[in-house]
């Protein structure tokens, strides 16, 4: 049975008109889906009506039902409004994977505002940029992250800081993740739980949001190294949450394991969005720890998980037994390449048949998924495992340098059009015009589609380094290296790494009369950037290789870096 001949409303665009991937859709799977909800808030209100007593979040020994989540987010939304938070305002969420993430997100929406997802690994320099760029007026952060936020706040538009303890909403205090966490309060801040308790039973003044309004700003970097806020709209969010549900066949009887970080689009949609839509319990565990995760699986029997492949590798490396993970029957990995051998090892060792998901921050999570239960092919030439096929309502084409469609089998850049593609970057019309011409996303990923409609990635146009799904932009690391007085030239590249897939390596040359060790330069970077970004190795050269016009030859450095990485 094939869907290839069915009428398709997006046909006739000069895309691959026969859309060969539709023939890969399992029997009964429609080519199109109609979004059931227009806004994240509408999606949530439907969940509250249908299943108020279902558990929505589990956090160690703590649990919040749908109704409790609704009441608590109502209370926080009311508190926000009382503090001057108005429709369209931005609320920064600077948290690990805790229940307060979901409470803050819903509260922002209920007050008519926008959530700004901030990586909790960010340091002062990164946080300043994000808060200023988004113009956030309220920040919700962990007590121990207030040390990062405190000095930054005066240089931003933030007028209200709400801190929260990761120890709230549970009593077990698992020392494996909470060993260094203790309760602390700071002058000039308010406490999330206290606010919730104070306003419990009250709700916000209704502030309707529209489908095209921004639901979440998720930051992604670019070749310039300056992060850009992808404007994931309510329409985008509702669509991709439903894609996960309908593609994989997830129901309210499923349980979701929150193994990916919530600030990243994979966790935001594949965990939170999906949980709010179904509704279904989402298991959160503060931060990633393989054995804590294993214990949560044994205790709560989750059925669905999506995470970067490194998370599965970490589970395998920690000696987790197959039987422990037996409840996980729907497993996906996205955000970074999966080596076919790794997929096999995870299957053999953990019994998990990890399926592929591919997407970007700008596609609000997946543009491609592997059909459930259908093996993804491996390309004979490159050895790459297919990243899947375009999901419902989505058209992907491979284009050459001139922007023209190339035939199946030929290499080009992936261009994506569909209801999950963001309308643009926050306050960045030039970057929007460049990356999203005519509403189509130019991904910067290079690959091909085979005649059967499977997509393969083989290269990147962008210099981005993909360290276990965390994206690092060389320019940002180079800028920090240049701040060191001894550094004359700096170039940063990705080098192969057995665990992280790729890791960060820097080459530098020094000003005459200056001396600095690689360790000192690593420490210099480490002090001002998130842990996943700083270079793990630095090589000092007399001069960096350059073209006659003076451009640093990254390609040559890459060959050198790869040789050194063995
Ligand atoms: P992000 O915006 O952080 O989600 O990063 C998006 C980028 O991650 C894409 O442009 C790809 O380069 C990479 N990526 C995402 N999913 C996959 C996958 N399944 N295989 C290989 N690379 C991936």
Coordinates of C-alpha atoms and ligand atoms in Angstrom, one line a residue:
X1 CA 0.0 0.0 0.0
X2 CA 1.4 3.4 -0.9
X3 CA 0.4 6.9 -0.4
X4 CA 2.6 8.2 -3.2
X5 CA -0.3 8.8 -5.6
X6 CA -2.6 10.5 -3.1
X7 CA -3.4 14.2 -3.7
X8 CA -1.2 16.4 -1.7
X9 CA -2.0 20.1 -1.2
X10 CA 1.7 21.2 -1.3
X11 CA 2.3 19.6 -4.7
X12 CA 3.1 21.7 -7.7
X13 CA 5.7 23.9 -6.0
X14 CA 8.5 22.7 -8.2
X15 CA 9.6 20.5 -5.3
X16 CA 10.0 16.8 -5.8
X17 CA 6.5 16.6 -7.1
X18 CA 6.2 12.8 -6.7
X19 CA 7.4 13.2 -3.0
X20 CA 8.9 9.7 -3.0
X21 CA 9.0 9.6 0.8
X22 CA 5.2 9.4 1.0
X23 CA 5.5 5.8 -0.2
X24 CA 7.6 5.1 2.9
X25 CA 4.7 6.1 5.2
X26 CA 3.3 3.1 6.9
X27 CA -0.1 1.9 5.8
X28 CA -2.9 4.1 7.1
X29 CA -0.5 7.0 7.9
X30 CA -1.9 10.1 6.2
X31 CA 0.4 12.5 4.3
X32 CA -1.2 15.5 6.0
X33 CA -2.3 16.1 9.5
X34 CA -4.7 18.8 10.7
X35 CA -3.4 20.5 13.8
X36 CA -5.9 20.0 16.6
X37 CA -4.9 23.0 18.5
X38 CA -4.0 26.5 17.4
X39 CA -2.1 27.7 20.6
X40 CA -0.1 26.1 23.3
X41 CA -2.6 27.4 25.8
X42 CA -5.6 25.9 23.9
X43 CA -3.7 22.6 23.7
X44 CA -3.2 22.7 27.5
X45 CA -6.8 23.7 28.3
X46 CA -8.0 20.8 26.3
X47 CA -5.8 18.5 28.4
X48 CA -7.1 20.0 31.6
X49 CA -10.7 19.3 30.4
X50 CA -10.0 15.7 29.4
X51 CA -7.7 14.4 32.1
X52 CA -7.4 16.7 35.1
X53 CA -6.4 13.9 37.5
X54 CA -3.7 12.4 35.3
X55 CA -0.1 12.9 36.6
X56 CA 1.7 15.4 34.4
X57 CA 5.1 15.6 35.9
X58 CA 7.1 13.1 38.1
X59 CA 10.2 14.4 39.8
X60 CA 12.0 11.8 41.9
X61 CA 9.3 10.9 44.6
X62 CA 7.2 14.0 43.7
X63 CA 4.3 14.2 41.3
X64 CA 2.0 17.0 40.0
X65 CA -1.3 16.2 38.4
X66 CA -2.7 18.1 35.4
X67 CA -5.0 20.0 37.7
X68 CA -2.3 20.9 40.1
X69 CA -0.1 22.1 37.3
X70 CA -2.9 24.2 36.0
X71 CA -3.6 25.8 39.4
X72 CA 0.0 26.4 40.1
X73 CA 0.7 28.0 36.7
X74 CA -2.5 30.1 37.1
X75 CA -1.1 31.3 40.4
X76 CA 2.3 32.1 38.9
X77 CA 0.7 33.9 35.9
X78 CA -1.3 36.0 38.4
X79 CA 1.9 36.8 40.3
X80 CA 3.6 37.8 37.0
X81 CA 0.8 40.1 36.0
X82 CA 0.8 41.7 39.5
X83 CA 4.5 42.5 38.9
X84 CA 3.8 44.3 35.6
X85 CA 4.3 41.4 33.1
X86 CA 2.2 42.3 30.1
X87 CA 1.0 40.4 27.0
X88 CA 4.0 40.0 24.7
X89 CA 6.6 40.4 27.5
X90 CA 9.4 37.8 27.7
X91 CA 10.0 35.5 30.7
X92 CA 13.5 34.0 30.8
X93 CA 13.6 30.4 32.0
X94 CA 17.1 29.6 33.3
X95 CA 16.5 26.2 34.8
X96 CA 17.5 22.5 34.7
X97 CA 14.9 19.8 34.0
X98 CA 12.6 20.5 37.0
X99 CA 8.8 20.8 37.3
X100 CA 9.2 24.6 37.6
X101 CA 10.2 24.7 33.9
X102 CA 6.7 23.6 32.9
X103 CA 5.0 25.9 35.5
X104 CA 6.9 28.9 34.2
X105 CA 6.2 28.1 30.6
X106 CA 2.5 27.8 31.2
X107 CA 2.5 30.9 33.3
X108 CA 4.2 32.9 30.6
X109 CA 1.6 31.8 28.1
X110 CA -1.3 32.4 30.5
X111 CA -0.1 35.9 31.0
X112 CA 0.0 36.3 27.2
X113 CA 3.8 36.3 27.2
X114 CA 6.7 34.6 25.6
X115 CA 9.1 32.1 27.3
X116 CA 12.8 32.4 26.6
X117 CA 14.5 29.1 27.0
X118 CA 18.0 29.6 28.4
X119 CA 20.7 26.9 28.7
X120 CA 21.4 26.5 32.4
X121 CA 25.1 25.9 31.5
X122 CA 25.4 29.5 30.3
X123 CA 27.7 31.8 32.1
X124 CA 27.5 35.6 32.6
X125 CA 28.6 36.6 29.1
X126 CA 26.1 34.3 27.4
X127 CA 23.3 35.2 29.8
X128 CA 23.8 38.9 29.3
X129 CA 23.5 38.5 25.6
X130 CA 20.3 36.4 25.8
X131 CA 18.5 38.6 28.3
X132 CA 19.4 41.8 26.4
X133 CA 18.5 40.3 23.0
X134 CA 15.2 39.0 24.1
X135 CA 14.4 42.0 26.3
X136 CA 13.2 39.7 29.0
X137 CA 11.6 41.5 31.9
X138 CA 11.3 38.6 34.3
X139 CA 13.8 35.8 35.0
X140 CA 13.0 32.5 36.7
X141 CA 16.3 30.9 37.8
X142 CA 17.7 28.3 40.2
X143 CA 19.0 29.6 43.4
X144 CA 22.5 28.4 42.5
X145 CA 22.3 30.1 39.1
X146 CA 21.5 33.4 40.7
X147 CA 25.3 33.7 41.2
X148 CA 25.5 33.9 37.4
X149 CA 22.5 36.2 37.0
X150 CA 23.2 38.7 39.8
X151 CA 25.8 40.8 38.2
X152 CA 24.2 40.6 34.8
X153 CA 20.7 41.8 35.7
X154 CA 21.5 45.6 36.0
X155 CA 22.6 45.6 32.3
X156 CA 19.3 44.1 31.2
X157 CA 15.6 45.0 31.3
X158 CA 14.8 42.3 33.9
X159 CA 12.8 43.9 36.7
X160 CA 11.7 40.8 38.6
X161 CA 13.9 37.8 39.5
X162 CA 12.1 34.7 40.8
X163 CA 14.5 32.0 42.2
X164 CA 13.6 28.4 42.9
X165 CA 15.2 25.5 44.5
X166 CA 15.8 22.3 42.6
X167 CA 15.0 20.5 45.9
X168 CA 11.4 21.7 45.7
X169 CA 8.7 19.3 44.4
X170 CA 10.5 16.2 45.8
X171 CA 11.7 15.0 49.2
X172 CA 14.2 12.3 48.2
X173 CA 17.3 14.6 47.8
X174 CA 19.2 12.1 45.7
X175 CA 22.8 13.0 46.4
X176 CA 24.0 11.8 43.0
X177 CA 22.5 14.9 41.5
X178 CA 21.8 17.2 44.5
X179 CA 25.1 16.7 46.3
X180 CA 26.1 20.3 45.7
X181 CA 22.6 21.8 45.9
X182 CA 21.4 23.6 49.0
X183 CA 18.7 26.1 49.7
X184 CA 19.6 29.8 49.6
X185 CA 17.7 33.0 49.3
X186 CA 18.8 36.4 48.0
X187 CA 17.7 39.9 48.7
X188 CA 15.7 41.4 45.9
X189 CA 14.4 38.1 44.6
X190 CA 11.2 36.2 45.2
X191 CA 10.7 32.5 45.6
X192 CA 8.6 30.6 43.0
X193 CA 7.0 28.2 45.4
X194 CA 6.1 31.0 47.8
X195 CA 4.5 33.0 45.0
X196 CA 2.6 30.0 43.9
X197 CA 1.3 29.3 47.4
X198 CA 0.4 33.0 47.9
X199 CA -1.6 33.3 44.7
X200 CA -3.1 29.7 44.7
X201 CA -6.7 29.8 43.8
X202 CA -6.4 33.0 41.8
X203 CA -5.8 33.2 38.0
X204 CA -4.5 35.7 35.6
X205 CA -6.5 38.3 33.7
X206 CA -7.2 36.4 30.5
X207 CA -4.7 37.4 27.8
X208 CA -5.5 35.7 24.6
X209 CA -2.6 34.5 22.4
X210 CA -2.8 34.0 18.7
X211 CA -1.5 31.0 16.7
X212 CA 1.2 33.2 15.1
X213 CA 2.4 34.7 18.3
X214 CA 5.8 33.6 19.6
X215 CA 5.4 30.9 22.2
X216 CA 9.1 30.3 22.9
X217 CA 12.3 32.0 21.9
X218 CA 15.0 29.3 21.5
X219 CA 18.5 30.4 20.9
X220 CA 20.6 29.1 18.1
X221 CA 24.0 30.4 16.9
X222 CA 25.1 31.2 13.4
X223 CA 28.3 31.6 11.5
X224 CA 28.7 35.1 13.0
X225 CA 28.7 33.5 16.4
X226 CA 25.9 35.8 17.6
X227 CA 23.0 33.7 19.0
X228 CA 19.7 34.3 17.2
X229 CA 16.3 33.8 18.9
X230 CA 14.3 31.4 16.8
X231 CA 10.6 32.4 17.1
X232 CA 8.8 29.2 17.7
X233 CA 5.2 30.2 17.4
X234 CA 2.2 28.6 19.1
X235 CA 1.3 27.1 15.7
X236 CA 4.8 25.7 15.3
X237 CA 4.7 24.1 18.8
X238 CA 1.2 22.6 18.5
X239 CA 2.1 21.1 15.1
X240 CA 5.3 19.4 16.1
X241 CA 3.9 18.1 19.4
X242 CA 1.2 16.4 17.4
X243 CA 3.7 15.1 14.9
X244 CA 5.4 13.1 17.6
X245 CA 2.1 11.8 18.9
X246 CA 0.6 10.8 15.5
X247 CA 3.8 9.6 13.8
X248 CA 4.8 7.3 16.7
X249 CA 1.3 6.5 17.9
X250 CA 1.9 7.9 21.4
X251 CA -1.2 8.1 23.7
X252 CA -2.2 9.4 27.1
X253 CA -1.3 5.9 28.4
X254 CA 2.3 6.4 27.5
X255 CA 4.9 7.8 29.9
X256 CA 7.6 10.2 28.7
X257 CA 11.2 10.1 29.9
X258 CA 12.7 13.6 30.0
X259 CA 16.3 12.7 29.1
X260 CA 17.0 15.7 26.8
X261 CA 17.4 19.2 28.2
X262 CA 14.2 21.1 28.3
X263 CA 15.7 24.4 27.1
X264 CA 16.7 22.7 23.8
X265 CA 14.0 22.3 21.2
X266 CA 14.2 18.5 21.4
X267 CA 13.2 18.5 25.1
X268 CA 10.9 21.4 24.7
X269 CA 8.7 19.7 22.1
X270 CA 9.5 16.0 22.5
X271 CA 9.1 16.1 26.3
X272 CA 7.1 19.2 27.4
X273 CA 5.0 19.9 24.2
X274 CA 4.1 16.2 23.9
X275 CA 3.2 15.9 27.7
X276 CA 1.0 18.9 27.5
X277 CA -0.8 17.7 24.4
X278 CA -1.6 14.1 25.5
X279 CA -1.6 14.8 28.5
X280 CA 0.9 12.2 29.8
X281 CA 3.3 12.0 32.7
X282 CA 6.8 13.5 32.0
X283 CA 9.6 12.2 34.2
X284 CA 12.2 14.8 35.1
X285 CA 15.4 14.3 36.9
X286 CA 17.1 17.7 37.4
X287 CA 20.1 17.0 35.3
X288 CA 21.4 14.1 33.2
X289 CA 22.9 11.3 35.3
X290 CA 22.8 7.8 33.7
X291 CA 22.1 5.9 36.9
X292 CA 19.6 8.3 38.2
X293 CA 17.9 8.0 34.8
X294 CA 18.0 4.2 35.0
X295 CA 16.4 4.3 38.5
X296 CA 13.7 6.6 37.2
X297 CA 13.0 4.1 34.4
X298 CA 12.8 1.2 36.8
X299 CA 10.5 3.2 39.1
X300 CA 8.1 4.9 36.7
X301 CA 8.2 2.6 33.6
X302 CA 8.4 5.2 30.9
X303 CA 7.6 4.1 27.3
X304 CA 8.9 6.9 25.1
X305 CA 12.2 8.8 25.1
X306 CA 14.0 11.0 22.7
X307 CA 17.6 12.2 23.4
X308 CA 20.9 12.7 21.8
X309 CA 22.6 9.4 21.0
X310 CA 25.3 10.3 23.7
X311 CA 22.6 9.8 26.4
X312 CA 22.1 6.2 25.2
X313 CA 25.8 5.7 25.0
X314 CA 26.2 7.0 28.5
X315 CA 23.6 4.5 29.7
X316 CA 25.4 1.7 27.9
X317 CA 28.7 2.8 29.4
X318 CA 27.3 2.8 32.9
X319 CA 26.5 -0.9 32.8
X320 CA 22.7 -0.5 32.8
X321 CA 21.0 -3.8 32.2
X322 CA 18.6 -4.5 29.4
X323 CA 15.9 -5.6 31.8
X324 CA 16.0 -2.2 33.6
X325 CA 15.0 -0.4 30.4
X326 CA 12.4 -2.9 29.1
X327 CA 9.5 -0.4 29.4
X328 CA 11.1 1.9 26.8
X329 CA 9.5 0.6 23.7
X330 CA 9.5 3.8 21.7
X331 CA 13.0 5.3 21.5
X332 CA 14.3 8.1 19.3
X333 CA 17.5 10.0 19.0
X334 CA 18.0 13.4 17.4
X335 CA 20.3 16.4 17.3
X336 CA 23.5 14.6 16.3
X337 CA 24.6 11.9 13.9
X338 CA 24.2 8.3 14.8
X339 CA 26.9 5.9 13.6
X340 CA 25.3 2.6 12.4
X341 CA 27.7 0.7 14.7
X342 CA 26.5 2.7 17.7
X343 CA 22.9 2.0 16.9
X344 CA 23.7 -1.7 16.8
X345 CA 25.6 -1.6 20.1
X346 CA 22.7 0.2 21.8
X347 CA 20.3 -2.5 20.5
X348 CA 22.5 -5.4 21.5
X349 CA 23.5 -4.0 24.9
X350 CA 20.4 -2.1 26.0
X351 CA 17.7 -3.7 23.9
X352 CA 16.7 -0.2 22.6
X353 CA 15.9 0.1 18.9
X354 CA 16.8 3.8 18.6
X355 CA 15.0 5.5 15.7
X356 CA 16.3 8.6 13.9
X357 CA 14.9 12.1 14.3
X358 CA 16.3 15.0 12.5
X359 CA 15.4 18.7 12.9
X360 CA 16.7 22.0 13.9
X361 CA 15.7 24.7 16.5
X362 CA 14.2 26.5 13.5
X363 CA 12.0 23.5 12.6
X364 CA 10.7 23.4 16.2
X365 CA 12.1 19.8 16.5
X366 CA 11.5 17.2 13.8
X367 CA 11.3 17.8 10.1
X368 CA 12.3 14.2 9.5
X369 CA 11.6 11.0 11.5
X370 CA 12.2 7.4 10.9
X371 CA 8.8 5.6 10.5
X372 CA 8.2 3.5 13.6
X373 CA 9.4 -0.1 13.0
X374 CA 10.8 0.6 9.5
X375 CA 14.6 0.1 9.4
X376 CA 16.5 3.2 8.3
X377 CA 18.9 2.4 5.4
X378 CA 22.6 3.0 5.5
X379 CA 24.3 4.7 2.5
X380 CA 26.9 2.4 1.0
X381 CA 29.3 5.2 0.0
X382 CA 29.3 7.5 3.0
X383 CA 28.3 4.9 5.6
X384 CA 25.7 7.3 6.9
X385 CA 22.5 6.1 8.5
X386 CA 19.5 7.8 7.0
X387 CA 18.1 10.6 9.2
X388 CA 14.6 9.5 8.1
X389 CA 11.9 11.0 5.8
X390 CA 10.0 14.2 5.9
X391 CA 7.1 14.3 8.4
X392 CA 3.5 15.2 7.7
X393 CA 2.8 18.4 5.7
X394 CA 6.5 18.9 5.2
X395 CA 8.4 19.3 2.0
X396 CA 12.2 19.0 1.8
X397 CA 14.3 19.5 -1.2
X398 CA 18.0 19.2 -1.9
X399 CA 19.3 22.3 -3.7
X400 CA 22.6 23.0 -5.4
X401 CA 24.8 26.2 -5.0
X402 CA 22.5 28.0 -7.4
X403 CA 19.4 27.2 -5.3
X404 CA 18.0 24.8 -8.0
X405 CA 16.6 21.4 -7.1
X406 CA 19.0 18.6 -7.7
X407 CA 17.9 15.1 -8.7
X408 CA 17.7 12.2 -6.1
X409 CA 21.1 10.9 -5.2
X410 CA 22.9 14.2 -5.8
X411 CA 24.4 16.2 -3.0
X412 CA 23.1 19.6 -2.0
X413 CA 21.8 21.6 0.9
X414 CA 18.6 20.6 2.6
X415 CA 15.8 23.2 2.4
X416 CA 12.7 22.7 4.5
X417 CA 9.2 24.0 4.2
X418 CA 6.4 23.1 6.5
X419 CA 4.2 24.2 9.5
X420 CA 7.0 23.6 11.9
X421 CA 9.4 26.2 10.3
X422 CA 9.7 29.4 12.3
X423 CA 8.7 32.7 10.7
X424 CA 12.1 34.2 11.6
X425 CA 14.6 35.2 14.2
X426 CA 13.8 37.7 16.9
X427 CA 14.7 41.3 15.8
X428 CA 17.0 40.0 13.1
X429 CA 15.5 40.7 9.7
X430 CA 18.8 40.3 7.8
X431 CA 19.5 36.8 9.3
X432 CA 15.8 35.9 8.7
X433 CA 16.0 36.9 5.0
X434 CA 19.2 35.0 4.6
X435 CA 18.2 31.7 6.3
X436 CA 14.5 31.7 5.7
X437 CA 14.0 33.1 2.1
X438 CA 10.3 32.9 1.2
X439 CA 9.7 31.0 4.5
X440 CA 11.8 28.1 3.4
X441 CA 14.6 27.1 5.8
X442 CA 18.1 26.8 4.4
X443 CA 19.5 24.3 6.9
X444 CA 23.2 24.5 6.1
X445 CA 23.2 20.7 6.2
X446 CA 24.5 19.0 3.1
X447 CA 23.1 15.6 2.0
X448 CA 21.0 13.8 -0.5
X449 CA 17.7 12.0 -0.9
X450 CA 17.8 8.5 -2.4
X451 CA 15.2 7.5 -5.0
X452 CA 13.1 5.9 -2.3
X453 CA 12.8 9.2 -0.4
X454 CA 15.2 8.6 2.5
X455 CA 17.4 11.5 3.4
X456 CA 21.1 11.3 4.4
X457 CA 23.4 13.9 5.8
X458 CA 27.0 13.8 4.8
X459 CA 28.4 17.2 5.5
X460 CA 27.8 20.7 6.9
X461 CA 28.0 24.0 5.0
X462 CA 28.3 25.6 8.4
X463 CA 31.4 25.5 10.5
X464 CA 29.3 24.4 13.5
X465 CA 30.7 21.8 15.9
X466 CA 28.2 19.2 17.1
X467 CA 29.4 18.0 20.6
X468 CA 26.8 15.4 21.7
X469 CA 24.0 17.5 20.3
X470 CA 25.2 20.7 21.8
X471 CA 26.1 23.1 19.0
X472 CA 29.3 25.1 19.3
X473 CA 30.1 27.9 16.9
X474 CA 33.9 28.4 16.3
X475 CA 33.6 32.1 16.0
X476 CA 32.3 32.5 19.6
X477 CA 35.2 30.5 21.0
X478 CA 37.7 32.3 18.8
X479 CA 36.4 35.6 20.1
X480 CA 37.0 34.6 23.7
X481 CA 40.5 33.3 22.8
X482 CA 41.2 36.7 21.2
X483 CA 40.4 38.4 24.5
X484 CA 43.5 36.8 25.9
X485 CA 46.4 39.3 25.6
X486 CA 48.9 36.6 24.3
X487 CA 46.7 35.4 21.5
X488 CA 47.5 36.8 18.0
X489 CA 45.5 34.4 15.9
X490 CA 42.9 31.8 16.8
X491 CA 41.0 29.2 14.8
X492 CA 38.6 26.6 16.3
X493 CA 37.5 23.4 14.7
X494 CA 35.6 20.2 15.6
X495 CA 37.7 17.0 15.9
X496 CA 36.3 13.5 16.1
X497 CA 35.6 12.3 19.7
X498 CA 34.7 8.8 20.6
X499 CA 32.0 9.9 23.2
X500 CA 30.8 13.3 22.2
X501 CA 30.9 12.6 18.4
X502 CA 32.9 15.8 17.9
X503 CA 34.8 18.0 20.4
X504 CA 36.3 21.5 20.3
X505 CA 39.9 22.1 19.4
X506 CA 41.7 25.4 19.1
X507 CA 44.8 26.4 17.2
X508 CA 46.4 29.7 18.2
X509 CA 49.5 31.7 17.5
X510 CA 51.0 34.2 20.0
X511 CA 52.1 37.8 20.0
X512 CA 55.9 38.1 20.1
X513 CA 57.2 38.3 23.6
X514 CA 54.1 36.5 25.1
X515 CA 54.0 33.1 26.5
X516 CA 51.0 31.1 27.5
X517 CA 50.3 27.4 28.0
X518 CA 47.4 25.5 26.4
X519 CA 46.1 24.8 29.9
X520 CA 46.0 28.5 30.7
X521 CA 44.1 29.2 27.5
X522 CA 41.6 26.4 28.2
X523 CA 41.1 27.8 31.7
X524 CA 40.6 31.3 30.2
X525 CA 37.8 30.0 27.9
X526 CA 36.3 27.8 30.6
X527 CA 35.8 30.9 32.9
X528 CA 33.5 32.6 30.5
X529 CA 31.6 30.0 28.5
X530 CA 29.2 27.1 29.0
X531 CA 31.1 23.9 29.8
X532 CA 30.3 22.2 26.5
X533 CA 31.9 25.0 24.5
X534 CA 35.4 25.5 25.8
X535 CA 38.2 23.9 23.8
X536 CA 39.3 20.6 25.2
X537 CA 42.7 20.9 23.4
X538 CA 44.7 23.9 22.3
X539 CA 47.7 23.7 20.0
X540 CA 50.1 26.6 19.8
X541 CA 51.6 27.1 16.3
X542 CA 54.1 29.7 15.2
X543 CA 51.6 30.8 12.5
X544 CA 48.2 29.6 11.4
X545 CA 48.0 28.4 7.8
X546 CA 46.4 31.1 5.6
X547 CA 45.5 31.8 2.1
X548 CA 47.4 34.4 0.1
X549 CA 44.5 36.8 1.0
X550 CA 45.1 36.1 4.7
X551 CA 42.1 33.9 5.4
X552 CA 42.8 31.2 7.9
X553 CA 42.7 27.8 6.2
X554 CA 40.3 25.8 8.4
X555 CA 40.4 22.9 6.1
X556 CA 44.1 22.4 6.6
X557 CA 43.6 22.7 10.4
X558 CA 40.9 20.1 10.2
X559 CA 43.2 17.6 8.5
X560 CA 45.8 18.3 11.2
X561 CA 43.2 18.0 14.0
X562 CA 41.8 14.8 12.6
X563 CA 45.3 13.3 12.3
X564 CA 46.0 14.2 15.9
X565 CA 42.7 12.8 17.1
X566 CA 43.8 9.5 15.4
Ligands
LIG1 P1 19.8 22.4 16.8 O1 19.3 23.7 16.2 O2 20.6 22.5 18.0 O3 18.7 21.4 17.0 O4 20.8 21.8 15.7 C1 20.4 21.4 14.4 C2 21.5 20.7 13.7 O5 21.8 19.5 14.4 C3 21.1 20.3 12.3 O6 21.3 21.4 11.4 C4 22.1 19.1 12.1 O7 23.4 19.6 11.7 C5 22.2 18.5 13.5 N1 21.3 17.3 13.6 C6 20.1 17.3 14.1 N2 19.5 16.0 14.0 C7 20.5 15.2 13.4 C8 20.6 13.8 13.1 N3 19.6 13.0 13.4 N4 21.7 13.4 12.5 C9 22.7 14.3 12.3 N5 22.7 15.6 12.6 C10 21.6 16.1 13.2

